[in-house]
PDB file of C-alpha atoms in Angstrom:
ATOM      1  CA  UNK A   1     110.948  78.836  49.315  1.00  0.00           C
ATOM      2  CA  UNK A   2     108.910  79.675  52.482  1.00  0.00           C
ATOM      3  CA  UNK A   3     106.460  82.673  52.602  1.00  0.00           C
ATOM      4  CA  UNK A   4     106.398  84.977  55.630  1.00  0.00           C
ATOM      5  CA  UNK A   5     103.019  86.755  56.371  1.00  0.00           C
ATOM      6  CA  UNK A   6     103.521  89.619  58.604  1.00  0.00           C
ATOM      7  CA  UNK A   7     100.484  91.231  60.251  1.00  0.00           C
ATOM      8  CA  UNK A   8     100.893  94.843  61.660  1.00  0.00           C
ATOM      9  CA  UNK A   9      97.966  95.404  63.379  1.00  0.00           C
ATOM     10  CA  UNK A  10      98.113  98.247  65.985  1.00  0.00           C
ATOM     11  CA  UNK A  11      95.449  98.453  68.582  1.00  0.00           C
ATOM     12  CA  UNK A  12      95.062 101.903  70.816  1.00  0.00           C
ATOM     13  CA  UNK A  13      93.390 100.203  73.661  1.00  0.00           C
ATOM     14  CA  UNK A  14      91.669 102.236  75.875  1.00  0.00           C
ATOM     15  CA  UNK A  15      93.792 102.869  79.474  1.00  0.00           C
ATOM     16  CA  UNK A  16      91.797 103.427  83.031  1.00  0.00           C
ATOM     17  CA  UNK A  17      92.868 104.808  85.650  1.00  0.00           C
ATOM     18  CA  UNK A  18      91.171 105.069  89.307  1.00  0.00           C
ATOM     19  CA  UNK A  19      91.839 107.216  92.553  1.00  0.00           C
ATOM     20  CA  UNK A  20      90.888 106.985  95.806  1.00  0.00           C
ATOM     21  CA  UNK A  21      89.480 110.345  97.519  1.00  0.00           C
ATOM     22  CA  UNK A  22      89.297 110.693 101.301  1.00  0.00           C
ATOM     23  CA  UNK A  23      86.901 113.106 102.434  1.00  0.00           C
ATOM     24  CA  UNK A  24      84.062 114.096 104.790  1.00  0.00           C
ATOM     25  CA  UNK A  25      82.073 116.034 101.840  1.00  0.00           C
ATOM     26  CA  UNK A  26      79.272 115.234 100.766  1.00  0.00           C
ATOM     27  CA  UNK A  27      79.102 113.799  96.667  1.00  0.00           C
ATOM     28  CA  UNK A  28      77.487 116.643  94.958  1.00  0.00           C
ATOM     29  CA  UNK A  29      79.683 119.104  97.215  1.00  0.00           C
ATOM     30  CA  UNK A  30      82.919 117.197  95.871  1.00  0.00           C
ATOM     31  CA  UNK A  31      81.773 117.475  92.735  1.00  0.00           C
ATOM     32  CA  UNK A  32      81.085 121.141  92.985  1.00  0.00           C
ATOM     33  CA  UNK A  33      85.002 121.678  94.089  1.00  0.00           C
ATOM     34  CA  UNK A  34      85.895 118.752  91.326  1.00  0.00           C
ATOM     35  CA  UNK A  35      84.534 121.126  88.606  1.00  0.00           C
ATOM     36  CA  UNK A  36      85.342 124.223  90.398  1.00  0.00           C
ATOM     37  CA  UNK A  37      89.522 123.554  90.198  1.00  0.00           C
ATOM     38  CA  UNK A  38      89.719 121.245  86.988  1.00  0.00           C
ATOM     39  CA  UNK A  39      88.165 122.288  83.277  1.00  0.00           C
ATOM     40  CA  UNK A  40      85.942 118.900  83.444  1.00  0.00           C
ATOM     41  CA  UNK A  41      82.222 119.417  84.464  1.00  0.00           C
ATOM     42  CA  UNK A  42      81.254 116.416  86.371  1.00  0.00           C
ATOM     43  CA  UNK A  43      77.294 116.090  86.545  1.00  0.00           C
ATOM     44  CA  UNK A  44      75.164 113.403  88.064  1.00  0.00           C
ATOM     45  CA  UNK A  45      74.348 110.464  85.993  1.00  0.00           C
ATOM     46  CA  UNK A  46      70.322 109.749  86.021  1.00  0.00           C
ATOM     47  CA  UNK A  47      70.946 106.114  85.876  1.00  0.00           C
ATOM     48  CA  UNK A  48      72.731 105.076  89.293  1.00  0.00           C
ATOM     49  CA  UNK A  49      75.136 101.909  89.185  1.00  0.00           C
ATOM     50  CA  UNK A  50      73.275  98.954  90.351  1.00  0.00           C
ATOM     51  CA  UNK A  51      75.105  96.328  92.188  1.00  0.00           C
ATOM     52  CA  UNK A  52      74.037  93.256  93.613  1.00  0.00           C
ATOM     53  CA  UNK A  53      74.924  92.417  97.166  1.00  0.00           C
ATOM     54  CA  UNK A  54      74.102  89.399  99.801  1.00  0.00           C
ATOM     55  CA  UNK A  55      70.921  89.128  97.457  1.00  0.00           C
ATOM     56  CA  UNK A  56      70.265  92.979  97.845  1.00  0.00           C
ATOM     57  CA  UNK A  57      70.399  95.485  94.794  1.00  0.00           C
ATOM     58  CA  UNK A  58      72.413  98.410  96.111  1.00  0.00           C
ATOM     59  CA  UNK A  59      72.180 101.659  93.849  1.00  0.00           C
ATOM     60  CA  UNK A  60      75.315 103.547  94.056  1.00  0.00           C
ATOM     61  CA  UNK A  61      75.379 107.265  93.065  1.00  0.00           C
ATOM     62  CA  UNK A  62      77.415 108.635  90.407  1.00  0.00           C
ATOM     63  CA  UNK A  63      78.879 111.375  88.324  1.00  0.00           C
ATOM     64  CA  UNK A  64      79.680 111.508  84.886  1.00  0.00           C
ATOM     65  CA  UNK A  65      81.914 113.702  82.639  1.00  0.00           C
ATOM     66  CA  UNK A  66      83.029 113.811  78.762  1.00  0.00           C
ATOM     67  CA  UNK A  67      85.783 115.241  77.588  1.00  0.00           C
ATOM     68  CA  UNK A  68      85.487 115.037  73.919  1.00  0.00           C
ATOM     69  CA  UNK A  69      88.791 117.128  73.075  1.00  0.00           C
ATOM     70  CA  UNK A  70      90.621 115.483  75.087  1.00  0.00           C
ATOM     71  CA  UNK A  71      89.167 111.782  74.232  1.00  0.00           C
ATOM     72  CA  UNK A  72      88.571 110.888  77.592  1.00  0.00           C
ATOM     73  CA  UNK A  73      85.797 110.422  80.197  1.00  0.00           C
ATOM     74  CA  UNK A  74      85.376 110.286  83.914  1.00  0.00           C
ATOM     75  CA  UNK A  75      83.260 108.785  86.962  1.00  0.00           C
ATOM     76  CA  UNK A  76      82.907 109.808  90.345  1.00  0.00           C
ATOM     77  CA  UNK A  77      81.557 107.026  92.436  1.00  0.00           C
ATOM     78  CA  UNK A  78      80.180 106.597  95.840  1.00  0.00           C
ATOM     79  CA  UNK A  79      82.002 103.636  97.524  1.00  0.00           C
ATOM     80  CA  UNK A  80      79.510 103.663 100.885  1.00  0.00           C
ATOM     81  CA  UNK A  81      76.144 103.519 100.737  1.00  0.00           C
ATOM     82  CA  UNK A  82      74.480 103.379 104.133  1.00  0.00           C
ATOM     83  CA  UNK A  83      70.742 101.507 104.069  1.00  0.00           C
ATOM     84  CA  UNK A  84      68.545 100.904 107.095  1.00  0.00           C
ATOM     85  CA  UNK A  85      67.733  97.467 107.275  1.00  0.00           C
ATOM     86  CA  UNK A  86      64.600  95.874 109.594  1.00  0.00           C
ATOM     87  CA  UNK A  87      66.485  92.502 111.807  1.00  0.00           C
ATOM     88  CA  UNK A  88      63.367  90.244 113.138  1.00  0.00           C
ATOM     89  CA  UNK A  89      64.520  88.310 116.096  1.00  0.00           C
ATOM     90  CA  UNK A  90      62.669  85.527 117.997  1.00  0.00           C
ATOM     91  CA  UNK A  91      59.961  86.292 120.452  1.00  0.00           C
ATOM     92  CA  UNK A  92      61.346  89.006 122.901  1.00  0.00           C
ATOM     93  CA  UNK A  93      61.489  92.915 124.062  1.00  0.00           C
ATOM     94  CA  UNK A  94      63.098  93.561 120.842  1.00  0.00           C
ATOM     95  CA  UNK A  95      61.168  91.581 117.704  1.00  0.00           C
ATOM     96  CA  UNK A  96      62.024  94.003 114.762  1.00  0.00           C
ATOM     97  CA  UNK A  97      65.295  96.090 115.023  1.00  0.00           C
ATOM     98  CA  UNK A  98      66.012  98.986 112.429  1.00  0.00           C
ATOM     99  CA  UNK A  99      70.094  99.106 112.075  1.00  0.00           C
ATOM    100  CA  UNK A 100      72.012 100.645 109.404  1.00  0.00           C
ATOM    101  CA  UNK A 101      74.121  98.471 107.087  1.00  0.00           C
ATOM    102  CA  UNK A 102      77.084  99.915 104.985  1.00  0.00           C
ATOM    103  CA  UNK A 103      77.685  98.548 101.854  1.00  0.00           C
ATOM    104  CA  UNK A 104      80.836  99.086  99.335  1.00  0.00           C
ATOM    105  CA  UNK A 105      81.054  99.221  95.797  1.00  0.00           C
ATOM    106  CA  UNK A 106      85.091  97.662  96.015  1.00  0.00           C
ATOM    107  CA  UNK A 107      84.842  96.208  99.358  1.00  0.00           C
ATOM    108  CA  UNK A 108      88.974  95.718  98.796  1.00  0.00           C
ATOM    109  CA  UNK A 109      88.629  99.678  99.303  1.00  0.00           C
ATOM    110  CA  UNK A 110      86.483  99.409 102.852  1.00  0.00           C
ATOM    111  CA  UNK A 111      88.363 102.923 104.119  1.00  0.00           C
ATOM    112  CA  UNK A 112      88.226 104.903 100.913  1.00  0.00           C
ATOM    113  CA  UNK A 113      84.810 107.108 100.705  1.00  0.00           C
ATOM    114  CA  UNK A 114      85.031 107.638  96.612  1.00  0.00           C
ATOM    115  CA  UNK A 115      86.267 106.572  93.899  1.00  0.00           C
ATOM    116  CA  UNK A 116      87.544 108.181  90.285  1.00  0.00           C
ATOM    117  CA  UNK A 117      87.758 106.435  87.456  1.00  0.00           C
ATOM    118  CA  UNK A 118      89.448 108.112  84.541  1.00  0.00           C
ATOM    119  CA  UNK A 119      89.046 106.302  80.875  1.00  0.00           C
ATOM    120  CA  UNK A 120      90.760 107.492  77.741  1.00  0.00           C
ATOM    121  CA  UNK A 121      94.015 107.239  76.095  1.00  0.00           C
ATOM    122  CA  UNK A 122      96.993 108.459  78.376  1.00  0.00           C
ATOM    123  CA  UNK A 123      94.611 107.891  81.326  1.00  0.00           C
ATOM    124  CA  UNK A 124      97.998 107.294  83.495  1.00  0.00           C
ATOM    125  CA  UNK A 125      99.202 110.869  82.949  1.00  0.00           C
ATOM    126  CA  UNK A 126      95.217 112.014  83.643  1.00  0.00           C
ATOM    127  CA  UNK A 127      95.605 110.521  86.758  1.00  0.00           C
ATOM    128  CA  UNK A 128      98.433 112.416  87.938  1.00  0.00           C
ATOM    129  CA  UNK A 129      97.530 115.532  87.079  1.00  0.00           C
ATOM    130  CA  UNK A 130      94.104 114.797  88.864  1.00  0.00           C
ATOM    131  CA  UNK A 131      95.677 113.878  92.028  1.00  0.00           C
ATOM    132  CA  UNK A 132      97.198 117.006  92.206  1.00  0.00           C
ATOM    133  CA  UNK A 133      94.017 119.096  91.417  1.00  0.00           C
ATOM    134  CA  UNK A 134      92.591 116.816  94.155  1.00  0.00           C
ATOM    135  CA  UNK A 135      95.143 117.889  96.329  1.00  0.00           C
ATOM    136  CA  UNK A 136      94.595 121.165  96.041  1.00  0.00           C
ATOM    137  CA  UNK A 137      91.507 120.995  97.469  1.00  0.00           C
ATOM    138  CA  UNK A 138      91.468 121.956 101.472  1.00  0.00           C
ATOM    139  CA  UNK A 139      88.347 119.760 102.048  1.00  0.00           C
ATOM    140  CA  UNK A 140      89.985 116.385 100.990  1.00  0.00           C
ATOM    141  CA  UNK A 141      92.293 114.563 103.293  1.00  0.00           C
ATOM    142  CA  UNK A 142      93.480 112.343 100.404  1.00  0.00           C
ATOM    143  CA  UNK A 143      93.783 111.742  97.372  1.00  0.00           C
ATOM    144  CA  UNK A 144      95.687 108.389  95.493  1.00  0.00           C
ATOM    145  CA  UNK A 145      96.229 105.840  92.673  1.00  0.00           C
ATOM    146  CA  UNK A 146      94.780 102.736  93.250  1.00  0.00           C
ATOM    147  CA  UNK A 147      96.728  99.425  91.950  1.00  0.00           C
ATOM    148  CA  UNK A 148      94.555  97.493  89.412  1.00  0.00           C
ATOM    149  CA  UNK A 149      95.800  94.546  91.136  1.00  0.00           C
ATOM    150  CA  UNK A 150      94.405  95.404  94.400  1.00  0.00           C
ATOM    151  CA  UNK A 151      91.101  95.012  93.257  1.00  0.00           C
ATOM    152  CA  UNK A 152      89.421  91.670  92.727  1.00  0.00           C
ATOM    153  CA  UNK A 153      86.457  92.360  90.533  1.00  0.00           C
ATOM    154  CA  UNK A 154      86.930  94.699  88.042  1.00  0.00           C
ATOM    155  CA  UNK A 155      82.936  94.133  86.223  1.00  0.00           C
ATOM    156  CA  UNK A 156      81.804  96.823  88.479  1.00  0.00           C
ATOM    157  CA  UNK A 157      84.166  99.671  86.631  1.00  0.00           C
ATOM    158  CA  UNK A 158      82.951  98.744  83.443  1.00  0.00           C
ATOM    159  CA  UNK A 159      80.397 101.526  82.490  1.00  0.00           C
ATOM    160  CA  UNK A 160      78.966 101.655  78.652  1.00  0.00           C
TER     161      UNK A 160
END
C-alpha cells in the first residue's frame, strides 16, 4: 500500500507594481500633488538609492510612503539624474571641458522622467487606481504601467 504525502503550503507573495510618470515638475512638487489627490503621504527618503554606473556611484532621489492599513508601500523615484562631468582632452584651446551627463536609473526607460513602484498585496489593482489619480493631475502628461518584462535588471527595485 503506497502512502501519499500532501503538502498545502500557501505562500502570499508580495506583488509590485511600477508606473511610468511623464512630467516637467520638479520631484518634491510631484510629490506635493501625489499626496495632495491620493490618501498616501509620500516623503523623501534620507538615504538616496545608490547605483553604480560606468564606474561612477550615481545617487538617485527618492520618496517613500507606508501604508500600514492597507499593507502596502510605495516609491517615487527619479529616473534622470543630470551630473556635470570635467572631459580632459590633449594639448589644445580646450584642455578641460565641463559637460553635463544624464544618467538613468532603468536605462530601458530613457524617455520616462519617474518612476512608481507600488509593493503590497493586490499591488495590480493599486496600480490602476494610481494611474488614474495620476491622471488627474493637470501637470502630468502621462501616466502608465510598465511591463516587468521590459525591464532587464530588476536589483535596482529591490528596496529593504
Amino acid at each position: 500500500m503506497a502512502v501519499h504525502k500532501l503538502v498545502y503550503d500557501i505562500q502570499e507573495e508580495e506583488e509590485s507594481q511600477l508606473l511610468a510618470i511623464h512630467t516637467n515638475m520638479e520631484m518634491d512638487r510631484l510629490a506635493f500633488f501625489m499626496n495632495k489627490h491620493s490618501n498616501v503621504m509620500l516623503a523623501i527618503s534620507k538615504k538616496p538609492i545608490l547605483v553604480t554606473i560606468q564606474k561612477k556611484t550615481i545617487d538617485f532621489t527618492h520618496f517613500f510612503a507606508l501604508d500600514d492599513l492597507e499593507g502596502f508601500r510605495c516609491y517615487l523615484i527619479e529616473n534622470q539624474v543630470e551630473m556635470p562631468e570635467e572631459i580632459s582632452t590633449p594639448a589644445g584651446l580646450f584642455n578641460n571641458q565641463m559637460v553635463t551627463a544624464t544618467y538613468h536609473f532603468l536605462p530601458e526607460l530613457k524617455q520616462v522622467p519617474y518612476l512608481f513602484k507600488i509593493e503590497g498585496l493586490d499591488a495590480a489593482a493599486k496600480g490602476e487606481e494610481w494611474v488614474k489619480v495620476l491622471q488627474k493631475i493637470p501637470q502630468i502628461a502621462s501616466a502608465y504601467a510598465v511591463a516587468w518584462t521590459q525591464i532587464k535588471n530588476k536589483n535596482y527595485l529591490i528596496f529593504n
